[in-house]
Coordinates of C-alpha atoms in Angstrom, one line a residue:
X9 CA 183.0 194.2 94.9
X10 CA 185.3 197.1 94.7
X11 CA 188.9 197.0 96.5
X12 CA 190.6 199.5 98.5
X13 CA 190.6 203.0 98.4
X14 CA 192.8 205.1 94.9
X15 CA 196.1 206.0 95.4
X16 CA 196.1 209.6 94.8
X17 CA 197.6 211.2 91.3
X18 CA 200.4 212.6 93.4
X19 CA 201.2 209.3 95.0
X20 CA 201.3 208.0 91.1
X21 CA 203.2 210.5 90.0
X22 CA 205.8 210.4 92.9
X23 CA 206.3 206.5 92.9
X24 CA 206.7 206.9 89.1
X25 CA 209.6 209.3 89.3
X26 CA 211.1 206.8 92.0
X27 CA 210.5 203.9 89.5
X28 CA 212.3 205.7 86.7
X29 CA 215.3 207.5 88.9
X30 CA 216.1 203.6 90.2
X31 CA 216.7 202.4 86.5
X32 CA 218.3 205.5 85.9
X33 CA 216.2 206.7 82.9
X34 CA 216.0 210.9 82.4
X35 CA 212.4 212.3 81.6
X36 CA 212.8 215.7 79.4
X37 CA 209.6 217.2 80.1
X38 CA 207.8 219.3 77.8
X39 CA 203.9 220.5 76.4
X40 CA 203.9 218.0 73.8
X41 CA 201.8 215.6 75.0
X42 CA 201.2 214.5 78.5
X43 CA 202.3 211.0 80.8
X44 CA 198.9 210.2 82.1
X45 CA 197.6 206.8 84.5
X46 CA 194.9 205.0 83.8
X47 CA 194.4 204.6 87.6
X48 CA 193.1 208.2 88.3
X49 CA 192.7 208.8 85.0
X50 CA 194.7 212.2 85.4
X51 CA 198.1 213.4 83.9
X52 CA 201.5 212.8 85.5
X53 CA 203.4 215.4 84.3
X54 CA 204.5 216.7 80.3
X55 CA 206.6 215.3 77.8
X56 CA 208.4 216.0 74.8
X57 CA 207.7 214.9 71.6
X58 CA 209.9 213.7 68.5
X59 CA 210.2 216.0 65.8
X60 CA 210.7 215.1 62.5
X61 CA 214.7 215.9 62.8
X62 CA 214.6 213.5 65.9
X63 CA 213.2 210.6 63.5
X64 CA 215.3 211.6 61.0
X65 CA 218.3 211.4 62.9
X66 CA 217.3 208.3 64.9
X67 CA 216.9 206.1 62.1
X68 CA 220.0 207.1 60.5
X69 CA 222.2 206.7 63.9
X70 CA 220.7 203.2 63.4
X71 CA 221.7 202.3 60.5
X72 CA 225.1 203.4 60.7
X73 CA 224.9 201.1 64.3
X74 CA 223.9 198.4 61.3
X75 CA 226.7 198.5 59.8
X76 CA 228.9 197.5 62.4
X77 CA 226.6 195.7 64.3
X78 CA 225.8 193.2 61.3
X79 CA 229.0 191.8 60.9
X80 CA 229.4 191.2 64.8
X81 CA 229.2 187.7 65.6
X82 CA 225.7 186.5 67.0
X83 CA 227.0 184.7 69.8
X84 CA 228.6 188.2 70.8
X85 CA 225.3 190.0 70.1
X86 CA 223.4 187.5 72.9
X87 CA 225.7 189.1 75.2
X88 CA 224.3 192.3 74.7
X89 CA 220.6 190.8 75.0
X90 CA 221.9 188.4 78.1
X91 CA 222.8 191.5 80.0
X92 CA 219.4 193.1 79.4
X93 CA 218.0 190.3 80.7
X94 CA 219.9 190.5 84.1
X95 CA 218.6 194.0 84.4
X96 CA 215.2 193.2 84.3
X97 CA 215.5 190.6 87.0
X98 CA 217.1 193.8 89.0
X99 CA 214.5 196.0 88.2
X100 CA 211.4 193.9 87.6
X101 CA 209.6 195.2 90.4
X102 CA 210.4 199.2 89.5
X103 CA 209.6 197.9 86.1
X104 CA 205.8 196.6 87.1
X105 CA 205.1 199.5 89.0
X106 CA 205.5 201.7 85.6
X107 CA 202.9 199.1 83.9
X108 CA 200.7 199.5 86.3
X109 CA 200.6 203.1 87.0
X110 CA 200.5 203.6 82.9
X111 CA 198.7 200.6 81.9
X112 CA 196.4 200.2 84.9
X113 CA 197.2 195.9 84.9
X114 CA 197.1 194.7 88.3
X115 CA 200.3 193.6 90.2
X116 CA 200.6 190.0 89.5
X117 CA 200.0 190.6 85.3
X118 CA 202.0 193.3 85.3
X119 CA 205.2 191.5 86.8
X120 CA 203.6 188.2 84.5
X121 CA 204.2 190.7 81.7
X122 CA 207.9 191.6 82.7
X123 CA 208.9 188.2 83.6
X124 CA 207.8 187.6 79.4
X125 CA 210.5 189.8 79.0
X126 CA 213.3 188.0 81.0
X127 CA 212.0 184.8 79.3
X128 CA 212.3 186.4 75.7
X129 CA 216.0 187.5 76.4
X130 CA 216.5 183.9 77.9
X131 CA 214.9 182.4 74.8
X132 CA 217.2 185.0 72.1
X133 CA 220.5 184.2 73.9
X134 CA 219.7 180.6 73.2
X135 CA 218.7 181.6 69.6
X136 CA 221.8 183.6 69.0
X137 CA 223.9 180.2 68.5
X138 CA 221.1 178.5 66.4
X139 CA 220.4 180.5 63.6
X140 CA 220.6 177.8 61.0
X141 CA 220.2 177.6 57.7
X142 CA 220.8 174.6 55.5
X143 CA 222.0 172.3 52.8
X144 CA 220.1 171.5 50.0
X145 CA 220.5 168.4 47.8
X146 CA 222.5 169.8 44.3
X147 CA 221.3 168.3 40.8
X148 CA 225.2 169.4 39.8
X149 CA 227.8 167.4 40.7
X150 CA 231.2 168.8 42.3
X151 CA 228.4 171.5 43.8
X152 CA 227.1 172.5 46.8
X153 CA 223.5 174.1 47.2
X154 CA 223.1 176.4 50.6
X155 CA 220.6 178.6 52.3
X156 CA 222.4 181.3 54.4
X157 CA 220.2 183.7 57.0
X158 CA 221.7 187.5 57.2
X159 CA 220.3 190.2 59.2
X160 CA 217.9 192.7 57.4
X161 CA 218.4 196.0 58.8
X162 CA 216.8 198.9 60.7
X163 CA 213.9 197.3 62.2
X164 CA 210.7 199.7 63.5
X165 CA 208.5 198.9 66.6
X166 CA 205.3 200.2 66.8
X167 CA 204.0 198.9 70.0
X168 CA 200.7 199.1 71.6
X169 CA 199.6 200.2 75.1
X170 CA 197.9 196.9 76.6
X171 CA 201.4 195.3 76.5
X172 CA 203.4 198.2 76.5
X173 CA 206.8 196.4 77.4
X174 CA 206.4 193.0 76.4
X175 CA 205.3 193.0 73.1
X176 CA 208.4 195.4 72.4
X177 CA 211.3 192.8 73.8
X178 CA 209.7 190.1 71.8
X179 CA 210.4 192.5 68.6
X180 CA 213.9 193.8 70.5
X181 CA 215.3 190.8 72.1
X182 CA 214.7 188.8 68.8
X183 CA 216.0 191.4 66.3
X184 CA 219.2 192.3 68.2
X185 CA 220.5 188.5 68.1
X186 CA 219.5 188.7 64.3
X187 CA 221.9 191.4 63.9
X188 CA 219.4 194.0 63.5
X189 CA 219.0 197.8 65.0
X190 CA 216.0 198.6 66.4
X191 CA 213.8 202.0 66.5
X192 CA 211.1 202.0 68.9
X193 CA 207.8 204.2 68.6
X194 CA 205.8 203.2 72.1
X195 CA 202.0 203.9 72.7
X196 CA 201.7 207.8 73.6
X197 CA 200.0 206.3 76.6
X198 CA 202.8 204.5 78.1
X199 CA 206.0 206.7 77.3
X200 CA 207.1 206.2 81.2
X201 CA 207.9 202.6 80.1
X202 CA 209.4 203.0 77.5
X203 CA 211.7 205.0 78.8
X204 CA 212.9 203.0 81.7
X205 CA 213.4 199.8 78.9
X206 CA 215.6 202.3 76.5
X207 CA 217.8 203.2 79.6
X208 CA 218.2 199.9 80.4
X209 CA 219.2 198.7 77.1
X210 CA 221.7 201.3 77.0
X211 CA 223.0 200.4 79.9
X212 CA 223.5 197.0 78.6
X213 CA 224.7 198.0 75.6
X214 CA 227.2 200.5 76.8
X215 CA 228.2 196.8 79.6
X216 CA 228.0 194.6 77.0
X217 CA 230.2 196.7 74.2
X218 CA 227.7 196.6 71.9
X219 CA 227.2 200.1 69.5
X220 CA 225.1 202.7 71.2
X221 CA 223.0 203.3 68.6
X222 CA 221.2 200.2 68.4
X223 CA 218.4 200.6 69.9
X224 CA 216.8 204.3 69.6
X225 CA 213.4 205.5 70.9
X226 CA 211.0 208.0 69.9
X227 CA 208.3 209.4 71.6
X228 CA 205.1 211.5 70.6
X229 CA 201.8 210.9 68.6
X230 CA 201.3 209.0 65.3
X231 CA 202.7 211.6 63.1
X232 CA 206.3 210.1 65.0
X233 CA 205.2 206.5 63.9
X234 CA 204.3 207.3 59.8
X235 CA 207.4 209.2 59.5
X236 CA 208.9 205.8 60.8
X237 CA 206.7 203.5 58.6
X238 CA 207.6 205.5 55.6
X239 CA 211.5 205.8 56.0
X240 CA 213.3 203.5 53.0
X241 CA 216.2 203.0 55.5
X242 CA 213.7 200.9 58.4
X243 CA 213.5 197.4 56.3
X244 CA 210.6 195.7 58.6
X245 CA 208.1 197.8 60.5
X246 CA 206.6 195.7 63.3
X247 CA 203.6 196.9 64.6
X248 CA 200.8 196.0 67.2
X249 CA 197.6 197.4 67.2
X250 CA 194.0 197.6 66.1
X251 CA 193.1 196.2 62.2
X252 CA 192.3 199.7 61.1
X253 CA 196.1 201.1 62.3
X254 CA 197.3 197.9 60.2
X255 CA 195.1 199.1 57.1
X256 CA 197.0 202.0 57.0
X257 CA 200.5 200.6 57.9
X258 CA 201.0 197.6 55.3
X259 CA 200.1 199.1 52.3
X260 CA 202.5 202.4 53.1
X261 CA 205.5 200.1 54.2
X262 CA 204.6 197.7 50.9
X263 CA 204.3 201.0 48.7
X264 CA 208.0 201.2 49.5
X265 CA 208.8 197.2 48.8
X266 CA 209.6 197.2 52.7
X267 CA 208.4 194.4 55.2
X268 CA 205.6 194.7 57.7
X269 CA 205.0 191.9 60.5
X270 CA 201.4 193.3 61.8
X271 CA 199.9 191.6 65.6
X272 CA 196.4 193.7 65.3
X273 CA 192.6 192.2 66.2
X274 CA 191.8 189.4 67.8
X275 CA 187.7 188.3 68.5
X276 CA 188.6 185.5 70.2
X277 CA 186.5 182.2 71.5
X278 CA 186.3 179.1 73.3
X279 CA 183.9 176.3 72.4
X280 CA 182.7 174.0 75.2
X281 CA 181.9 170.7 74.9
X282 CA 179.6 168.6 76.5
X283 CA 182.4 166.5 78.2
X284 CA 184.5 170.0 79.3
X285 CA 185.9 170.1 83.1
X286 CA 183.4 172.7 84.0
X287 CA 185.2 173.6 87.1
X288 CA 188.3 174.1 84.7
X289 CA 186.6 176.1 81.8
X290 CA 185.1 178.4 84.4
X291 CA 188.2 179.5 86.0
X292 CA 190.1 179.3 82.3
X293 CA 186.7 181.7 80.6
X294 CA 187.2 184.1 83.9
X295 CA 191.0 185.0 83.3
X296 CA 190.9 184.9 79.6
X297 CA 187.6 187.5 79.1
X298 CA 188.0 189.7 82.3
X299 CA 191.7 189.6 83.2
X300 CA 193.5 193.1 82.1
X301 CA 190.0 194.5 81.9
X302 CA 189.4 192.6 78.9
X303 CA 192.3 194.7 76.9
X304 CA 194.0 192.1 75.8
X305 CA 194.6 190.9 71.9
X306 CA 194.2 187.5 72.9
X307 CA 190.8 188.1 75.3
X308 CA 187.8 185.8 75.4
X309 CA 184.4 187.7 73.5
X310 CA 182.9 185.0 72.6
X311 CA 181.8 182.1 74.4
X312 CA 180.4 178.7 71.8
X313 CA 178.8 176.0 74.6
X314 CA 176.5 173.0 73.7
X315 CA 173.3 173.8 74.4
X316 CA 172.8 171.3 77.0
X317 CA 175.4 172.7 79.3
X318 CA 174.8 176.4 78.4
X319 CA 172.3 177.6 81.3
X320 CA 174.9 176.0 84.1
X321 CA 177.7 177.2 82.4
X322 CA 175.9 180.8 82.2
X323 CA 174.8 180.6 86.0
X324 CA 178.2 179.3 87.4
X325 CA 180.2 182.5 85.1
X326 CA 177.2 185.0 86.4
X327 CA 177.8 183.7 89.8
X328 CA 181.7 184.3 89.6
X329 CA 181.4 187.9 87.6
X330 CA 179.1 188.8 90.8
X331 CA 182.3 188.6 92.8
X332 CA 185.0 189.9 91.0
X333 CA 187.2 192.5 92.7
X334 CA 187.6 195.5 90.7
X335 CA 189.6 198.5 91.5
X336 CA 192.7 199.9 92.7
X337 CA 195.8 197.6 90.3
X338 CA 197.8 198.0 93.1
X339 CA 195.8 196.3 95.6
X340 CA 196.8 192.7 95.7
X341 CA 193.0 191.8 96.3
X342 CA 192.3 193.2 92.7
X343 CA 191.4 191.3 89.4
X344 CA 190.3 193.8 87.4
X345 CA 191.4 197.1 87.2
X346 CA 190.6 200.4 84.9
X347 CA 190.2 200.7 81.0
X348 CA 192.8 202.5 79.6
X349 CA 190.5 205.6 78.7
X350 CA 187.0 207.1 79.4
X351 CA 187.2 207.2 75.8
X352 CA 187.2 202.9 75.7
X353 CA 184.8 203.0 78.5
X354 CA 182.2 204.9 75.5
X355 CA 183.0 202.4 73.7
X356 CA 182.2 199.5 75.2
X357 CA 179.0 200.8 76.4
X358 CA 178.2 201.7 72.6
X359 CA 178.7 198.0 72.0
X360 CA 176.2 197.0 74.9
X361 CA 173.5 199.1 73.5
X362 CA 173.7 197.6 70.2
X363 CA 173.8 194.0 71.6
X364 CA 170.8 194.8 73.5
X365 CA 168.6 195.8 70.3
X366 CA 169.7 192.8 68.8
X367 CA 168.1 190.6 71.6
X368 CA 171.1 190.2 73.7
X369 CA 170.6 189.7 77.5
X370 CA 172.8 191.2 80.0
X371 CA 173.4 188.6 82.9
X372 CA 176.3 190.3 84.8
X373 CA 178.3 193.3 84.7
X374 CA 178.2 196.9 83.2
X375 CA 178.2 199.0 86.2
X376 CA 181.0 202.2 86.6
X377 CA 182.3 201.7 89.1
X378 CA 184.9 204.3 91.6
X379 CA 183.1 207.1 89.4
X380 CA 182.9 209.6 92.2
X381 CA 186.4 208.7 93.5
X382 CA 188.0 209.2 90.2
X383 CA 185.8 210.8 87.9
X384 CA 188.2 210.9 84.9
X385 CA 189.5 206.9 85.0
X386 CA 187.1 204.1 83.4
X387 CA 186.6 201.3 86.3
X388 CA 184.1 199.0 85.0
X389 CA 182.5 195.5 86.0
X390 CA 183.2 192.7 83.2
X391 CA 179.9 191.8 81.3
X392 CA 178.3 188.8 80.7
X393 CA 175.9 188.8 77.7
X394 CA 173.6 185.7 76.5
X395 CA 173.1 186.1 72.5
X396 CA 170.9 184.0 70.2
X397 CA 173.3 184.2 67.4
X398 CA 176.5 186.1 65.8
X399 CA 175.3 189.6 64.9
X400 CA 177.3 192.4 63.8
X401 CA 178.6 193.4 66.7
X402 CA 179.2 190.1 68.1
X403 CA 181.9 189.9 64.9
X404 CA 183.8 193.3 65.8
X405 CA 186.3 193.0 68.4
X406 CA 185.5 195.4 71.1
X407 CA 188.8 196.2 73.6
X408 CA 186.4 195.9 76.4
X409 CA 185.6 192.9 79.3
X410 CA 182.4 192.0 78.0
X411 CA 182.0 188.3 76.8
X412 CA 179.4 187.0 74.5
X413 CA 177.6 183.6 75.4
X414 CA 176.2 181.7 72.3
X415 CA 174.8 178.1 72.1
X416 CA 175.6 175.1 69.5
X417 CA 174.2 171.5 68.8
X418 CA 176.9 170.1 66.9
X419 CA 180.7 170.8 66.5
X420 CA 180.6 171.5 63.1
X421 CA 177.8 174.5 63.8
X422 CA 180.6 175.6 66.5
X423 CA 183.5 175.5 64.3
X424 CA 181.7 177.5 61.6
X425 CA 180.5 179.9 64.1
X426 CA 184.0 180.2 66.1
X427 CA 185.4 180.7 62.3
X428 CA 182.8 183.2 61.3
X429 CA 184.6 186.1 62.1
X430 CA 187.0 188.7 60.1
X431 CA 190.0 188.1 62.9
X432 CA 191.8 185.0 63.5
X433 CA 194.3 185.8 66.4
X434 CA 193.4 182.7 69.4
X435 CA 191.3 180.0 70.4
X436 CA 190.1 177.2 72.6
X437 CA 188.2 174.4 73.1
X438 CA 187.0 172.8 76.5
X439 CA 186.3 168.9 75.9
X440 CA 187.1 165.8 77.6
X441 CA 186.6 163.7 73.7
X442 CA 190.2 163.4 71.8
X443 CA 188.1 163.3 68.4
X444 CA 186.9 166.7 69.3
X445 CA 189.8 168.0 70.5
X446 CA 192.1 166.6 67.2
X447 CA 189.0 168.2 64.9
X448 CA 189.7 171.6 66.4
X449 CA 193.1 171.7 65.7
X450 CA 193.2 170.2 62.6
X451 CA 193.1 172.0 58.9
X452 CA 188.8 171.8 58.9
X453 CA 189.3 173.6 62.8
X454 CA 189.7 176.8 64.5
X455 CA 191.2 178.8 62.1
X456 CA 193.5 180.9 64.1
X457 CA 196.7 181.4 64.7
X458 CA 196.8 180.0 68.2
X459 CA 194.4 177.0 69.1
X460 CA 194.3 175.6 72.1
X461 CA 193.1 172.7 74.1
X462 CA 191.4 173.2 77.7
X463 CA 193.0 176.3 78.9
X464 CA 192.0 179.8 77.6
X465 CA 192.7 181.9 74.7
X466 CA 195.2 184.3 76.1
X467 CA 198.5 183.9 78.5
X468 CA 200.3 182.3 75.5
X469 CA 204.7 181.5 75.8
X470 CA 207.3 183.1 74.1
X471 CA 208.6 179.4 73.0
X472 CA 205.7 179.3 70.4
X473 CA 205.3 181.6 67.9
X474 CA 202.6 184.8 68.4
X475 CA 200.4 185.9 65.8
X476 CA 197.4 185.4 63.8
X477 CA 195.4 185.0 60.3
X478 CA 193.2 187.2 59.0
X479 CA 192.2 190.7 60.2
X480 CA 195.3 189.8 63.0
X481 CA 197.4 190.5 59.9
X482 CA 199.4 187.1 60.0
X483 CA 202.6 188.4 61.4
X484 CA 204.8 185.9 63.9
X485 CA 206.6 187.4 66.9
X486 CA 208.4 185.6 69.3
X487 CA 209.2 181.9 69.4
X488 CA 209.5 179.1 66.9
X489 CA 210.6 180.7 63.6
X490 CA 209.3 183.7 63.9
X491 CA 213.3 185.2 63.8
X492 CA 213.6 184.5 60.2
X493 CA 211.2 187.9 59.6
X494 CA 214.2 189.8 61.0
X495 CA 216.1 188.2 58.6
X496 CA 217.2 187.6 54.8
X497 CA 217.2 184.4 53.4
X498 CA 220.3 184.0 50.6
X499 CA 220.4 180.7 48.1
X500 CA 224.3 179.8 47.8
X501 CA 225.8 177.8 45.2
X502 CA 229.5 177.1 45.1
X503 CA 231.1 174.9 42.0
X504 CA 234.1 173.1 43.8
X505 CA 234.4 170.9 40.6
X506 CA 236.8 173.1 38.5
X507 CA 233.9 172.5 35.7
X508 CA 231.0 174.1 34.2
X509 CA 227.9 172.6 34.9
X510 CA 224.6 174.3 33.9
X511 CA 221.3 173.1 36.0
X512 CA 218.6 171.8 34.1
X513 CA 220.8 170.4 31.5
X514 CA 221.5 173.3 29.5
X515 CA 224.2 173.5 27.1
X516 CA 225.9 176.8 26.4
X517 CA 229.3 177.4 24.5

């Protein structure tokens, strides 16, 4: 089914402006490259891009802001983070709206996406008074052995457009608290975003007391982002995106001796058990493979289910694709709304075609939909496709709502299938039996970087740490530990005895 009528480009583009004039962000328009929504698929209006001076002078405003900001205390640096966090309770509706006139994610994900981004500040102000390090047992005596956690430096973000403010405040929020300065390079598809989050960590900063310069965005095209990854002066480049972009980033940043924390593919799948909650995995598969259109890191594309339960698993997901409202994002009737590009729309039709020569069968899905009404946007139903085994496309991680349904006989066929892919980003399992379910998550089990238990593969916390193995590039954002890649680690001995005492027994003069 398709849901109400577009809003027009105009109607975009004014409610946009509105958005961006509430937060009080300026847009300096230009011919660089152009604002553009997913929604019409049109453009909004021009922007300027960064030049090479702008980088240059971006990252070196930032680490000057370093050098001060560093030795501020990290209690005092929460402040600055707790303040951005009130602002996005102010402006989390204005905020939305940007997300989903540039991202296209309907209402209810794209406020779910800013409320990750209240939670992150929530989560770093805690942080700021816990970044512990610890005492370590000395073989000296009169000694004492230490581990001590400083902050790094001028951190990079590279985000991505699917999450095109949430992924950057887990990098931000995080790295702040750490004592770091950050330089942002968005997604040339969402630079409206972006600029309503610098303006409003400005205006925290500039609240707060916190140095101006510690958070500096740049906007334009990847030529912006590789003069970014190959500054000396930006210690750790975070950056989300596709396995190929990471390719290219880590060994460029490593070529320097830098650090790179890389979230890139994920081909992620679910196994279902004989003893799963049907009525649970259904509704868990449906978000996880067609919820943002399927352009998520952490979708569903592949679906492992015993072979006994696979035809009524496959008729009860054909019978909910049938229904699923796609169409206008800002219709609260929605669930799925447009691909980013036309340009992802080839794509995943390219992917169909091969799946079909391969044997696959289409059950659901794959029509265009709202092509006459906006011939430039990508509206597509999510597809359902019934495979006899893992071929080669199966294994590539196409940014696309189409879900692949496979059958097993035993778990250990399901685990080696589920693992028989180049990424390892997230995972699930759907099963009643607690041997199963400990099997899955232990060391012979899903060999991911999130594994889960009855409930999907994407829609993960910020409390745990995000990130995967693999092709996913085995960076850690977010939760957990994952501060300490902000961070450097130093060893501290201090000799309190008023005697020399070598370790390992060595005598010397």
């Amino acid at each position: 089914m398709t849901s109400t009528a577009l809003p027009t480009t105009d109607e975009l583009r004014t409610r946009a402006r509105a958005c961006l004039r509430t937060i009080g962000a300026q847009v300096t328009e230009g011919d660089d490259f152009p604002a553009r929504t997913p929604v019409t698929g049109e453009h909004l209006f021009g922007l300027r891009a960064a030049t090479a001076t702008d980088v240059e002078g971006a990252v070196a405003a930032a680490r000057a802001a370093f050098l001060t900001w560093r030795t501020t205390p990290a209690p005092r640096r929460g402040d600055l983070v707790r303040r951005l966090g009130e602002l996005l309770r102010e402006h989390k509706s204005d905020l939305a709206d940007l997300v989903t006139v540039e991202a296209g994610k309907i209402r209810s994900e794209a406020l779910g996406e800013v409320q990750e981004m209240i939670d992150i500040c929530d989560f770093a102000v805690g942080l700021s008074r816990q970044l512990y390090g610890r005492t370590i047992a000395s073989e000296r005596p009169g000694h004492r052995l230490a581990e001590t956690w400083h902050p790094l430096g001028v951190v990079g973000v590279v985000s991505a457009f699917n999450f095109p403010v949430a992924v950057w405040s887990w990098n931000t929020a995080v790295a702040l608290v750490c004592g770091d300065t950050v330089v942002w390079k968005p997604s040339e598809l969402t630079p409206l975003t972006a600029l309503a989050c610098h303006r409003l960590l400005a205006r925290a900063a500039e609240e707060s007391g916190a140095p101006r310069d510690v958070h500096r965005l740049l906007l334009g095209d990847r030529t912006v982002g590789e003069r970014l990854v190959d500054d000396p002066r930006v210690a750790l480049v975070s950056a989300t995106g596709s396995t190929r972009m990471g390719r290219e980033v880590g060994p460029r940043v490593a070529a320097r001796f830098g650090r790179s924390l890389l979230e890139l593919g994920g081909n992620n799948a679910a196994i279902v058990a004989p003893s799963a909650d049907l009525d649970l995995a259904v509704q868990s598969i449906v978000f996880a493979a067609a919820g943002t259109a399927g352009q998520r890191c952490t979708t569903l594309r592949r679906l492992i289910v015993h072979r006994d339960i696979a035809d009524t698993l496959a008729d009860r997901l054909t019978t909910v694709y049938g229904r699923l409202p796609v169409g206008n994002p800002f219709d609260a009737a929605t669930l799925v709304g447009p691909l980013i590009t036309t340009g992802a729309l080839d794509r995943m039709r390219h992917a169909l075609s091969r799946v079909q020569v391969d044997g696959g069968k289409l059950l659901a899905g794959g029509n265009r939909r709202l092509a006459e009404a906006a011939p430039a946007a990508a509206y597509t139903e999510p597809v359902l496709v019934r495979v006899a085994e893992q071929t080669d496309v199966v294994r590539e991680e196409t940014f696309a709502p189409i879900l692949y349904i496979l059958g097993y006989d035993t778990l250990d066929e399901a685990i080696a299938l589920h693992n028989d892919v180049p990424q390892g980003l997230s995972s699930s399992i759907f099963t009643r039996d607690q041997r199963e379910a400990e099997l899955f998550l232990s060391a012979a089990g899903s060999d991911c970087g999130i594994a889960n238990v009855n409930i999907g593969t994407s829609g993960a916390e910020i409390g745990g740490a995000f990130g995967g193995e693999k092709d996913t590039g085995g960076g850690r954002e977010s939760g957990s530990d994952a501060w300490k890649a902000y961070m450097r680690s130093a060893t501290n001995t201090v000799n309190y005895s008023g005697e020399l005492t070598l370790a390992q027994g060595v005598s010397f003069l």
